[in-house]
XYZ file of C-alpha atoms in Angstrom:
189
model
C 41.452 10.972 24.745
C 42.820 8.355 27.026
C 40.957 7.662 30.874
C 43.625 8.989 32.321
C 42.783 12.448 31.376
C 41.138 13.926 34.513
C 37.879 15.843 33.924
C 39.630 19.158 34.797
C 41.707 18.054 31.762
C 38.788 17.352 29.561
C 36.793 20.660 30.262
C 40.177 22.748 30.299
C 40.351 21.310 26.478
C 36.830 21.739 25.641
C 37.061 25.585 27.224
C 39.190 25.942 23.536
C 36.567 24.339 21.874
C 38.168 20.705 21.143
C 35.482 18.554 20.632
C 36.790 14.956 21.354
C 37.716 15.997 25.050
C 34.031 17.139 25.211
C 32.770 13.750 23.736
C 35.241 12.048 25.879
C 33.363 13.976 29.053
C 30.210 12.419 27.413
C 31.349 9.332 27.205
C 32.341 9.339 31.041
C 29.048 10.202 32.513
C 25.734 10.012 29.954
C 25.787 6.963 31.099
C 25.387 7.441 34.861
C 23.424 10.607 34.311
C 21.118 9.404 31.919
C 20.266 6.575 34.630
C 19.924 9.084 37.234
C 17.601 11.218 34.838
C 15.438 8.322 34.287
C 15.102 6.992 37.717
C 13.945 10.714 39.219
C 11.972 11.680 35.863
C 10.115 7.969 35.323
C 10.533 9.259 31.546
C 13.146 7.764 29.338
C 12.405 10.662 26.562
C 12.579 13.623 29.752
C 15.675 11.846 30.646
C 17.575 12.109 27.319
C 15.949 15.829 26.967
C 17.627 16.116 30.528
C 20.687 15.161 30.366
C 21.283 16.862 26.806
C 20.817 20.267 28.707
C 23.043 19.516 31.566
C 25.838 18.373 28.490
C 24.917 21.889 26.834
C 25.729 23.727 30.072
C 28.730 21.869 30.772
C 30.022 22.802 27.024
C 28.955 26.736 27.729
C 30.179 26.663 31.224
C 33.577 24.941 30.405
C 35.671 28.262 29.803
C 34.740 29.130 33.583
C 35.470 26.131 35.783
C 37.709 26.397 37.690
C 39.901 23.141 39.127
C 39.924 24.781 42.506
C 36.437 25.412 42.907
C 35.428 22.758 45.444
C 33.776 20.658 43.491
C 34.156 17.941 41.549
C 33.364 18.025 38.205
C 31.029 14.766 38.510
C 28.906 16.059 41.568
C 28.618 19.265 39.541
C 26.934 17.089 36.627
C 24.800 15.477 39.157
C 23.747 18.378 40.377
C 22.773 20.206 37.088
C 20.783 16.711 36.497
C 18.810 16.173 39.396
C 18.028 19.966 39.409
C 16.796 19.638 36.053
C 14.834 16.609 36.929
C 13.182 18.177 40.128
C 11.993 20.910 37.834
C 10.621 19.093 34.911
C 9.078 16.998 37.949
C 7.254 20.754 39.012
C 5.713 21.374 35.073
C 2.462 20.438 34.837
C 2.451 16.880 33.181
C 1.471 16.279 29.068
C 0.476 13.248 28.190
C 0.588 12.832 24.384
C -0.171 9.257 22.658
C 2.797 7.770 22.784
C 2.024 7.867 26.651
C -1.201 6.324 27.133
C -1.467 3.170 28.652
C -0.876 -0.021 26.200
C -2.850 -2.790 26.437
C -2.744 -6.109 28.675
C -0.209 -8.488 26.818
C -1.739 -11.911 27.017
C 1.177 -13.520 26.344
C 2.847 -15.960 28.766
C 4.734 -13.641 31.185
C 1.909 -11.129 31.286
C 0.871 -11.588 34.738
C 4.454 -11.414 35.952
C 5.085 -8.289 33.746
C 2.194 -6.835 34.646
C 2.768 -7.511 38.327
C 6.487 -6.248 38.084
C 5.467 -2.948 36.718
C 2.295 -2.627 38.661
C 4.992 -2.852 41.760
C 7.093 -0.346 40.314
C 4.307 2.300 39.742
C 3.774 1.570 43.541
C 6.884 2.463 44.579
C 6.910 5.345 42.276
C 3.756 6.767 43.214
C 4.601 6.157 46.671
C 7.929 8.266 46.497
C 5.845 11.289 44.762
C 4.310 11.474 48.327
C 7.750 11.490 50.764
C 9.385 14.867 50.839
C 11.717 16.246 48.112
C 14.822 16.157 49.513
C 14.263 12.252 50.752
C 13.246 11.374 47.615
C 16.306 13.277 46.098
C 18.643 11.105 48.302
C 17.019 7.797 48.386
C 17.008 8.155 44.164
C 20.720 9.524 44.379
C 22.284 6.777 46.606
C 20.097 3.973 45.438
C 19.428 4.312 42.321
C 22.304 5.984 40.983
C 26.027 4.570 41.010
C 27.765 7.431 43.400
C 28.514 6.892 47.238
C 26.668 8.313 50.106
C 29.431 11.074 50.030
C 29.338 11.981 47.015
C 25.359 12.181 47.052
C 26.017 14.481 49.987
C 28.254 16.447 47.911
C 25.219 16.789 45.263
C 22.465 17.770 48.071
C 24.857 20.126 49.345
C 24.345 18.320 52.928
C 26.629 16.983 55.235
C 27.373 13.485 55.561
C 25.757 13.251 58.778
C 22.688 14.981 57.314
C 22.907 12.641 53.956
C 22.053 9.720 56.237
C 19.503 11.250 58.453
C 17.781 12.187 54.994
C 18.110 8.108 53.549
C 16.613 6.840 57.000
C 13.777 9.326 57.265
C 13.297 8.466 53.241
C 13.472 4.656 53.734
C 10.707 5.317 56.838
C 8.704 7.626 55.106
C 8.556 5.292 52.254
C 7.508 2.423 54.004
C 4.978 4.477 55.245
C 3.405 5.593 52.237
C 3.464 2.300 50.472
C 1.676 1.004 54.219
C -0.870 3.426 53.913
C -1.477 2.517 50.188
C -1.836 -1.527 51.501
C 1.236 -2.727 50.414
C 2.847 -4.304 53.246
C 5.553 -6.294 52.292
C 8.136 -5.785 49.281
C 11.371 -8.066 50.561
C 14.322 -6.010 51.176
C 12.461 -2.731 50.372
C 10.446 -3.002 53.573
């Protein structure tokens, strides 16, 4: 498979069950998916899990898309990923051994480390707190490598309505990590 084989290409040739346009779909966009899976589920394992079923449903769903549809194939994939995310996100959580906390490295570096992660559990915990849909954009547009319309596209939103989300995200953000005492984070704040 060559790049210049559109995805409407790809999935019309996995649709009769060719294999290496189906791999060549993978090798498009695990990539960007699996970061988006990681960056909304905080869990590298979830993520893979994730993004595995949105690659199954692309390979069952391939003998019904549809080039004209209105979509495009990549802000379909987003949209199976993110939807998986937000409902792996609504489970209630299991924590098995390979998740409890490690111990302090007292290496050189630990403090930094330490302080790098404790910043981004902040930030985490802080977008657990905004509403959904903000969090779904602010994690879409900066987090993930697709444009503000193309995030849109994925939220099914408007333009318009993609940036009203990312500003009352970035605000409500602030706000949370505020309230939790942390009042300056460079350009996040």
């Amino acid at each position: 498979m060559t790049p210049s084989h559109s995805d409407d290409d790809l999935l019309e040739q996995t649709a009769s069950g060719d294999r290496r346009a189906f791999q060549a779909l993978m090798d498009r966009h695990a990539r960007a998916m699996l970061a988006l899976a990681q960056r909304v589920s905080g869990n590298p394992d979830d993520a893979e899990e994730l993004v595995q079923d949105a690659f199954l449903k692309v390979w069952t769903m391939a003998p019904k898309w549809r080039r004209d549809g209105g979509a495009q194939f990549s802000t379909w994939l987003y949209r199976v990923v993110l939807n998986g995310c937000l409902d792996r996100r609504r489970r209630p959580a299991w924590t098995g051994l390979d998740d409890m906390e490690e111990l302090a490295d007292t290496s050189p570096g630990a403090a930094q480390q330490a302080s790098r992660r404790q910043t981004r559990d902040l930030i985490l915990a802080a977008m657990t707190a905004i509403p959904e849909r903000q969090r779904a954009a602010l994690f879409l547009h900066y987090f993930s490598e697709i444009s503000a319309p193309q995030a849109a596209q994925v939220l099914e939103v408007s333009v318009a309505a993609m940036e009203a989300l990312l500003i009352r995200g970035k605000r409500a953000l602030k706000n949370e990590l505020m309230r939790r005492g942390v009042t300056t984070m460079g350009d996040m704040l």
